mmCIF file of C-alpha atoms in Angstrom:
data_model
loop_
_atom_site.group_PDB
_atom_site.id
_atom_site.type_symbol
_atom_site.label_atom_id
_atom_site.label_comp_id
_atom_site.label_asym_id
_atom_site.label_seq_id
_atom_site.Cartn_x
_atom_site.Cartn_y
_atom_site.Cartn_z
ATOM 1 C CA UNK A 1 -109.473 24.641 -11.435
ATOM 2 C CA UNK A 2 -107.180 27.144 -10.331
ATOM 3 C CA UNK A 3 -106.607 29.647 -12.860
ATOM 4 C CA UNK A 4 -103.278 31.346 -11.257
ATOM 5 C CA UNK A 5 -99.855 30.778 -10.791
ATOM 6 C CA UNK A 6 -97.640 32.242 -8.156
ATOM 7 C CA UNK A 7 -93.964 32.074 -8.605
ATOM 8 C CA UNK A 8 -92.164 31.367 -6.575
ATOM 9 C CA UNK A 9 -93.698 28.550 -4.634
ATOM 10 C CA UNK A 10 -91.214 29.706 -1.574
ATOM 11 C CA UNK A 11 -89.065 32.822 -0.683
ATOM 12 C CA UNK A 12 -87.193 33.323 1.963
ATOM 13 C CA UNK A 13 -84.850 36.624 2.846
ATOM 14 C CA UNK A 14 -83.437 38.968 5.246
ATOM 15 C CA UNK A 15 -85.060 41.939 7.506
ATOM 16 C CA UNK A 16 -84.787 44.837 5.230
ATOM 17 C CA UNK A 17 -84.841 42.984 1.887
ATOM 18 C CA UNK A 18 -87.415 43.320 -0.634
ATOM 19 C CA UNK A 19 -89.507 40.543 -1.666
ATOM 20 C CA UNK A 20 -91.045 39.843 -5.389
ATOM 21 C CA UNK A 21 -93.949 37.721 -6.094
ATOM 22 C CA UNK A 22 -95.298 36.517 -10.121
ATOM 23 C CA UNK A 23 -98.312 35.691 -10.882
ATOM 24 C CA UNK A 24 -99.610 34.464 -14.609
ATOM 25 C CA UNK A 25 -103.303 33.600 -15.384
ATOM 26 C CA UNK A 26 -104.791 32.496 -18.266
ATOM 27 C CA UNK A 27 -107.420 33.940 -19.574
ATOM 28 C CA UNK A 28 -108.892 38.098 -19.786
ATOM 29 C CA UNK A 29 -109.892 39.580 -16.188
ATOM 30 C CA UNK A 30 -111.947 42.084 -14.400
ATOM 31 C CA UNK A 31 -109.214 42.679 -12.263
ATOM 32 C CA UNK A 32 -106.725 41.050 -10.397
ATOM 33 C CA UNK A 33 -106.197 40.992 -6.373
ATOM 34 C CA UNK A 34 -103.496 39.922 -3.762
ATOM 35 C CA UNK A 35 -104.495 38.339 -0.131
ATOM 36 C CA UNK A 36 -101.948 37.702 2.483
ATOM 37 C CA UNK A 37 -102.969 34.604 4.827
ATOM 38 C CA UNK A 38 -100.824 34.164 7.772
ATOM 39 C CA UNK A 39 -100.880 30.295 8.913
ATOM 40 C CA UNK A 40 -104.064 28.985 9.743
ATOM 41 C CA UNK A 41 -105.852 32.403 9.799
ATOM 42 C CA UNK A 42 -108.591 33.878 7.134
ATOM 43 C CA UNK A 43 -107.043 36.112 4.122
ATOM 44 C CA UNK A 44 -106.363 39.810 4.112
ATOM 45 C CA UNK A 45 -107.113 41.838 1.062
ATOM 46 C CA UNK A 46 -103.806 44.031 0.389
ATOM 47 C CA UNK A 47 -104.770 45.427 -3.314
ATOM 48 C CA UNK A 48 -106.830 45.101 -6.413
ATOM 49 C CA UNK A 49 -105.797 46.301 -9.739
ATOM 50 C CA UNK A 50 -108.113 46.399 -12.345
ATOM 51 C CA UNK A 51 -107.228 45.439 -15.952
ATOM 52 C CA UNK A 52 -106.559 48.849 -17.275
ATOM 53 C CA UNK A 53 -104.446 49.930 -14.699
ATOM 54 C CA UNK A 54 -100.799 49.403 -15.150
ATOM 55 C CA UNK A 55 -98.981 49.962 -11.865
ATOM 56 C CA UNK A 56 -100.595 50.862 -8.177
ATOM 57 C CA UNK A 57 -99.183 51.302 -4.515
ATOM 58 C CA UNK A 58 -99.912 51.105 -0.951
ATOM 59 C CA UNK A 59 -97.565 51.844 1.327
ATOM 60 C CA UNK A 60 -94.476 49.076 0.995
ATOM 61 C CA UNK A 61 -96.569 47.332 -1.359
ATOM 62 C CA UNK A 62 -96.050 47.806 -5.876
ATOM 63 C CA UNK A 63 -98.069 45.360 -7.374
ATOM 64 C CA UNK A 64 -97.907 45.878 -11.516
ATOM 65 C CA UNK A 65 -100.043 44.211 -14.082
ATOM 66 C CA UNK A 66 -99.311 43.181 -17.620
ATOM 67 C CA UNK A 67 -102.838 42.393 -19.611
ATOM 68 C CA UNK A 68 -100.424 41.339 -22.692
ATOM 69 C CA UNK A 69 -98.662 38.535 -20.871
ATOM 70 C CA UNK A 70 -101.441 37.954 -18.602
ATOM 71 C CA UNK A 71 -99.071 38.436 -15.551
ATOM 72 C CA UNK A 72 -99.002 40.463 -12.030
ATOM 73 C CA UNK A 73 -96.105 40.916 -9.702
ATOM 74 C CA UNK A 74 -96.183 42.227 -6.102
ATOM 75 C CA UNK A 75 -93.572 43.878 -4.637
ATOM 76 C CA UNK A 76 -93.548 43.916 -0.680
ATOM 77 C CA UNK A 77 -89.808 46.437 0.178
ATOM 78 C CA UNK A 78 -87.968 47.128 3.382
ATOM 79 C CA UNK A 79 -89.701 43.714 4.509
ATOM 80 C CA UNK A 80 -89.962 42.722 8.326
ATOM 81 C CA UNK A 81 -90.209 39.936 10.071
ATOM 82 C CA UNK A 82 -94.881 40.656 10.369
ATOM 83 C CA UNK A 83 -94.386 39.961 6.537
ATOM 84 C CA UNK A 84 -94.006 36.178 6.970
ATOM 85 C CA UNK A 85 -96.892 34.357 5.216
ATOM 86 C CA UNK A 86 -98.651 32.952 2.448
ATOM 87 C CA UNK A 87 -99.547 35.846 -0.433
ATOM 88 C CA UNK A 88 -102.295 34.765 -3.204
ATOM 89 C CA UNK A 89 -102.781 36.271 -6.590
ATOM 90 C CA UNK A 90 -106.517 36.003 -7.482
ATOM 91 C CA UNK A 91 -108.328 37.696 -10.643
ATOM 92 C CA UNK A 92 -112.007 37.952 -11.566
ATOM 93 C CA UNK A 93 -111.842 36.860 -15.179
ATOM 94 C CA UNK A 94 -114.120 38.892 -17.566
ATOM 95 C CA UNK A 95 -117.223 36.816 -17.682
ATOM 96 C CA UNK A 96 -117.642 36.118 -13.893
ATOM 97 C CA UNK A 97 -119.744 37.159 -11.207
ATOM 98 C CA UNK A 98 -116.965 38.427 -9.332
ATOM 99 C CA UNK A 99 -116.090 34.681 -7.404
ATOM 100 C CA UNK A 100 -111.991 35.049 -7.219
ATOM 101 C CA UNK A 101 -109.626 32.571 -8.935
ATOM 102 C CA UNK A 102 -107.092 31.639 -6.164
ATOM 103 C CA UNK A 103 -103.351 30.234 -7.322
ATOM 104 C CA UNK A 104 -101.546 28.757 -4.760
ATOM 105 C CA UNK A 105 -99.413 30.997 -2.990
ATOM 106 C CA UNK A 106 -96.155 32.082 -2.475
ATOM 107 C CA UNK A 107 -94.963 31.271 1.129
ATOM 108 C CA UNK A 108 -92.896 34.399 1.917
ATOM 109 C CA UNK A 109 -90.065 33.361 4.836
ATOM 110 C CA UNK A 110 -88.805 36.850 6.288
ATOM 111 C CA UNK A 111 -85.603 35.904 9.344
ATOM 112 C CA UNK A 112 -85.413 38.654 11.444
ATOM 113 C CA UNK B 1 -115.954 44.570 15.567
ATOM 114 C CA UNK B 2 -117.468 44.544 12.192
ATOM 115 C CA UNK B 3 -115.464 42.163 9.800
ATOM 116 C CA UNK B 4 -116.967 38.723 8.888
ATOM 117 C CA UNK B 5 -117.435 36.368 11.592
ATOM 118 C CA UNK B 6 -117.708 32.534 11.253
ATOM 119 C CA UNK B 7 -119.279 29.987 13.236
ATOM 120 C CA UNK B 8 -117.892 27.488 15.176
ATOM 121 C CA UNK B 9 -113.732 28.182 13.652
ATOM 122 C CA UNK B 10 -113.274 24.167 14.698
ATOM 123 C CA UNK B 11 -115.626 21.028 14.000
ATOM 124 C CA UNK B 12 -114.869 17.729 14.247
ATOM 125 C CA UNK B 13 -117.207 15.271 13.122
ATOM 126 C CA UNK B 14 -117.433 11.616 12.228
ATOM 127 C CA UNK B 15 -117.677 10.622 8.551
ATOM 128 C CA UNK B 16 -121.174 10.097 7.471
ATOM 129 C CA UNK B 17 -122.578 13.338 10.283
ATOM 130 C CA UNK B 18 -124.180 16.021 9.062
ATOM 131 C CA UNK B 19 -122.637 19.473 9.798
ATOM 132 C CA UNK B 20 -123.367 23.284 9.468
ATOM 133 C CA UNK B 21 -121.683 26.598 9.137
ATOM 134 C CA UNK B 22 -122.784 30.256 10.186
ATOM 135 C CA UNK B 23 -120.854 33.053 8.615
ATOM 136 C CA UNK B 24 -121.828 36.871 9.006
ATOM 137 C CA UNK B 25 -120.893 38.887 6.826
ATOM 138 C CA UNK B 26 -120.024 43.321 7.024
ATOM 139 C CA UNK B 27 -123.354 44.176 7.520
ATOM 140 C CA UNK B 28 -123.682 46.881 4.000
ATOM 141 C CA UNK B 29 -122.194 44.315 2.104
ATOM 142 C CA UNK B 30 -125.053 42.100 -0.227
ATOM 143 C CA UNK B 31 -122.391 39.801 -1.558
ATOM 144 C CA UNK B 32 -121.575 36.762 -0.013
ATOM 145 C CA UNK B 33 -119.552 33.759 -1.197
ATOM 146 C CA UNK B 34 -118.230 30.698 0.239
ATOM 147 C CA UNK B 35 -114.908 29.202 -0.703
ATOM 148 C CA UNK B 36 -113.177 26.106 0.332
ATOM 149 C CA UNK B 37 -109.283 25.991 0.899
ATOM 150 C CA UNK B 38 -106.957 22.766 1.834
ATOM 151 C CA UNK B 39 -103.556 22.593 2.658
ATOM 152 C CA UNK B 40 -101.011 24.115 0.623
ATOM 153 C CA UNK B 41 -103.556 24.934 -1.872
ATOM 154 C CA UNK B 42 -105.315 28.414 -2.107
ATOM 155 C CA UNK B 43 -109.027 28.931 -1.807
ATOM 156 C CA UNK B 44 -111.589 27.451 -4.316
ATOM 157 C CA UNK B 45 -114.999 29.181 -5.016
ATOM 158 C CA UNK B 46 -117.943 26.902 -4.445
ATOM 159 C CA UNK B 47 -120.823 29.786 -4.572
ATOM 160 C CA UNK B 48 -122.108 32.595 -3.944
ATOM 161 C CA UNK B 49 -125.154 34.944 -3.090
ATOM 162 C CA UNK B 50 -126.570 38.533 -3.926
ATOM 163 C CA UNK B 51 -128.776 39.232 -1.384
ATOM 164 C CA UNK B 52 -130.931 36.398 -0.605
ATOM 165 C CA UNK B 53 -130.192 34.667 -4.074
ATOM 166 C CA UNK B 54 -127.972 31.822 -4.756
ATOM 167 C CA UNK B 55 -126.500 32.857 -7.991
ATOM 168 C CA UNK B 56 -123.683 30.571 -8.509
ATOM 169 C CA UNK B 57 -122.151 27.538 -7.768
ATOM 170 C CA UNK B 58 -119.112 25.680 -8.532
ATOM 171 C CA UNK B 59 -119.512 22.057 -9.669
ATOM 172 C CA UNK B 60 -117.642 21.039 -6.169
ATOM 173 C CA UNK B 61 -120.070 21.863 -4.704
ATOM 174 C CA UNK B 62 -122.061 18.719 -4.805
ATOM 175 C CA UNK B 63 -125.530 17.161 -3.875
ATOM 176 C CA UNK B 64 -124.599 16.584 -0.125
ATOM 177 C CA UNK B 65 -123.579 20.916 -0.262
ATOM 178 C CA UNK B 66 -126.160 23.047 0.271
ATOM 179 C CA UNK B 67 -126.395 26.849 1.169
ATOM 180 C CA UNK B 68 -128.570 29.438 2.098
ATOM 181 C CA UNK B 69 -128.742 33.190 2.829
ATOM 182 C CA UNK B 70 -132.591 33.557 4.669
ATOM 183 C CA UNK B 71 -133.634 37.480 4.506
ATOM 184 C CA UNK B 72 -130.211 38.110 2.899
ATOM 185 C CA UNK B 73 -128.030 38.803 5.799
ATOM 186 C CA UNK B 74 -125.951 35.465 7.519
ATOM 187 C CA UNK B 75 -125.707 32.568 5.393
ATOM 188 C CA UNK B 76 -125.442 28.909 6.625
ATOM 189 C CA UNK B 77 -123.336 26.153 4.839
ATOM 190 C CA UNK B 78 -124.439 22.393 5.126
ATOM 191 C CA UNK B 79 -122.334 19.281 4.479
ATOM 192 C CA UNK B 80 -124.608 15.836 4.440
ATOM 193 C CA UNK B 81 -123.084 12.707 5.035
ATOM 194 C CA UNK B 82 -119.402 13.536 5.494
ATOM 195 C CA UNK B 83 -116.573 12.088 3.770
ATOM 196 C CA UNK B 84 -113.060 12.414 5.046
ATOM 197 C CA UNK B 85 -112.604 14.612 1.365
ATOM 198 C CA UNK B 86 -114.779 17.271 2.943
ATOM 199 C CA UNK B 87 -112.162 17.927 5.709
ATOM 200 C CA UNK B 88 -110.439 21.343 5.339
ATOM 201 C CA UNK B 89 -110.947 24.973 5.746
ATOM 202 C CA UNK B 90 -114.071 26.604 4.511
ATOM 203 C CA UNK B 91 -113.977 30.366 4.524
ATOM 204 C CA UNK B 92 -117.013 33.078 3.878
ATOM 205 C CA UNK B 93 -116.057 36.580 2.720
ATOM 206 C CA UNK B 94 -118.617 39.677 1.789
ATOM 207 C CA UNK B 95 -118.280 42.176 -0.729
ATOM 208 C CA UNK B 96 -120.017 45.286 -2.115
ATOM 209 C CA UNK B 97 -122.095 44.393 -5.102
ATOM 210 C CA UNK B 98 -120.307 43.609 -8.671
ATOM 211 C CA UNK B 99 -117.444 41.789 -9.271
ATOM 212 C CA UNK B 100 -114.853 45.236 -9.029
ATOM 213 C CA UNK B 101 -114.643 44.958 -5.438
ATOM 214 C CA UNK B 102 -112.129 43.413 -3.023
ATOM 215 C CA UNK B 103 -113.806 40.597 -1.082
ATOM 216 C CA UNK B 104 -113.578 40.826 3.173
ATOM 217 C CA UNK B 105 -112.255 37.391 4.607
ATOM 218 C CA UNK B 106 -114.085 35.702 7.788
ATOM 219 C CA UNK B 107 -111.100 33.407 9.575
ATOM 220 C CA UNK B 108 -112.652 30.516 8.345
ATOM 221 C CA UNK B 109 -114.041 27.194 9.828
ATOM 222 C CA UNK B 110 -111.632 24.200 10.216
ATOM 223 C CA UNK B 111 -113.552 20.799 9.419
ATOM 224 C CA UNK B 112 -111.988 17.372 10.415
ATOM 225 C CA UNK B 113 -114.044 14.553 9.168
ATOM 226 C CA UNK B 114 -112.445 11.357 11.036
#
C-alpha cells in the first residue's frame, strides 16, 4: 500500500508564482525524498531529507520536514513553465531496506 | 551516457505471452530495485537486489514475477502468462548501497497486455 499522501492532488498557477506541495506518511522514516516525473517519462530525484534534518534547499527548491506530524512540504518558487509535472513524496520508513514508499502525486499545472 | 537504461521502453503482448525486461543500472551502483507504476498512481516497489542477491520482494509480485541480477550488474524482469492487470509502466532505478541514498530512475518500460 502506499504509505504517502500528496496534497494537493492538482495545482495549477501562473509563470512566476510559487508552488507548495504536502505530503503526510504514516509511520517513522529513514528519510524522505521528492521525484518529479514529467508525463510518460522515468522520475527525477530532486532531494532527500533525512529524518533529523529540519529544512534543506536546492536551488528554487525548500522542501521541510516535520517528524512530529509525520509531514513534508516542497516548495518549488519563481516557477516556469519546465516545472509542469507530476512531483512524488516518497520516504524509506525505519525498518526497510531502502525500497521507497511512493504517494500519488501532485500534478503541478504551470501556464506560461 | 551513464544513467539507467531500460530495455525495450514499449511491449505489447497478448494476454497469456510471456515477456521480459532488461534494465542497466549506473554502473558503481550495487542496488537495484524494480517498481511498478499505473496511471495516476505513483510507483509501487515489487523488489529489489544487492549485488547479485534478491533481497526483497513485495507480495505483488507474484508466482508468474520473477527477477534476476546474474554477476550483479543488469537485471532482467519476467512476466509469465500475462493478464491484462500486468499492463502498465515498470521502472528500474540503482542506488548506492543502504537505504540513505536517493535512487536513479531508468525511463521505464510501457507494457500493454491486450
Amino acid at each position: 500500500s502506499q504509505q504517502g499522501e500528496e496534497d494537493p492532488q492538482a495545482l495549477s498557477i501562473q509563470e512566476g508564482e510559487n508552488a507548495t506541495m504536502n505530503c503526510s506518511y504514516k509511520t517513522s522514516i529513514n528519510n524522505l525524498q521528492w521525484y518529479r516525473q514529467n508525463s510518460g517519462r522515468g522520475l527525477v530525484h530532486l532531494i532527500l531529507i533525512r529524518s533529523n534534518e529540519r529544512e534543506k534547499h536546492s536551488g528554487r527548491l525548500r522542501v521541510t520536514l516535520d517528524t512530529s506530524k509525520k509531514s513534508s512540504s516542497l516548495l518549488i518558487t519563481a516557477s516556469r513553465a519546465a516545472d509542469t509535472a507530476s512531483y512524488f513524496c516518497a520516504t524509506v520508513y525505519g525498518g526497510s531496506q531502502g525500497n521507497l514508499i511512493f504517494g500519488k502525486g501532485t500534478k503541478l499545472s504551470v501556464k506560461p | 551516457d551513464t544513467g539507467v537504461s531500460q530495455n525495450p521502453r514499449h511491449k505489447i503482448t497478448k494476454r497469456g505471452q510471456n515477456v521480459t525486461f532488461r534494465c542497466d543500472p549506473i554502473s558503481e551502483h550495487n542496488r537495484l530495485y524494480w517498481y511498478r507504476q499505473t496511471l495516476g498512481q505513483g510507483p509501487e516497489f515489487l523488489t529489489y537486489f544487492q549485488n547479485e542477491a534478491q533481497l526483497e520482494k513485495s507480495r505483488l509480485l507474484s508466482d508468474r514475477f520473477s527477477a534476476e541480477r546474474p554477476k550483479g550488474s543488469f537485471s532482467t524482469l519476467e512476466i509469465q502468462r500475462t493478464e491484462q492487470g500486468d499492463s502498465a509502466m515498470y521502472l528500474c532505478a540503482s542506488s548506492l548501497e543502504g537505504g540513505g541514498y536517493e535512487q536513479y530512475f531508468g525511463p521505464g518500460t510501457r507494457l500493454t497486455v491486450t
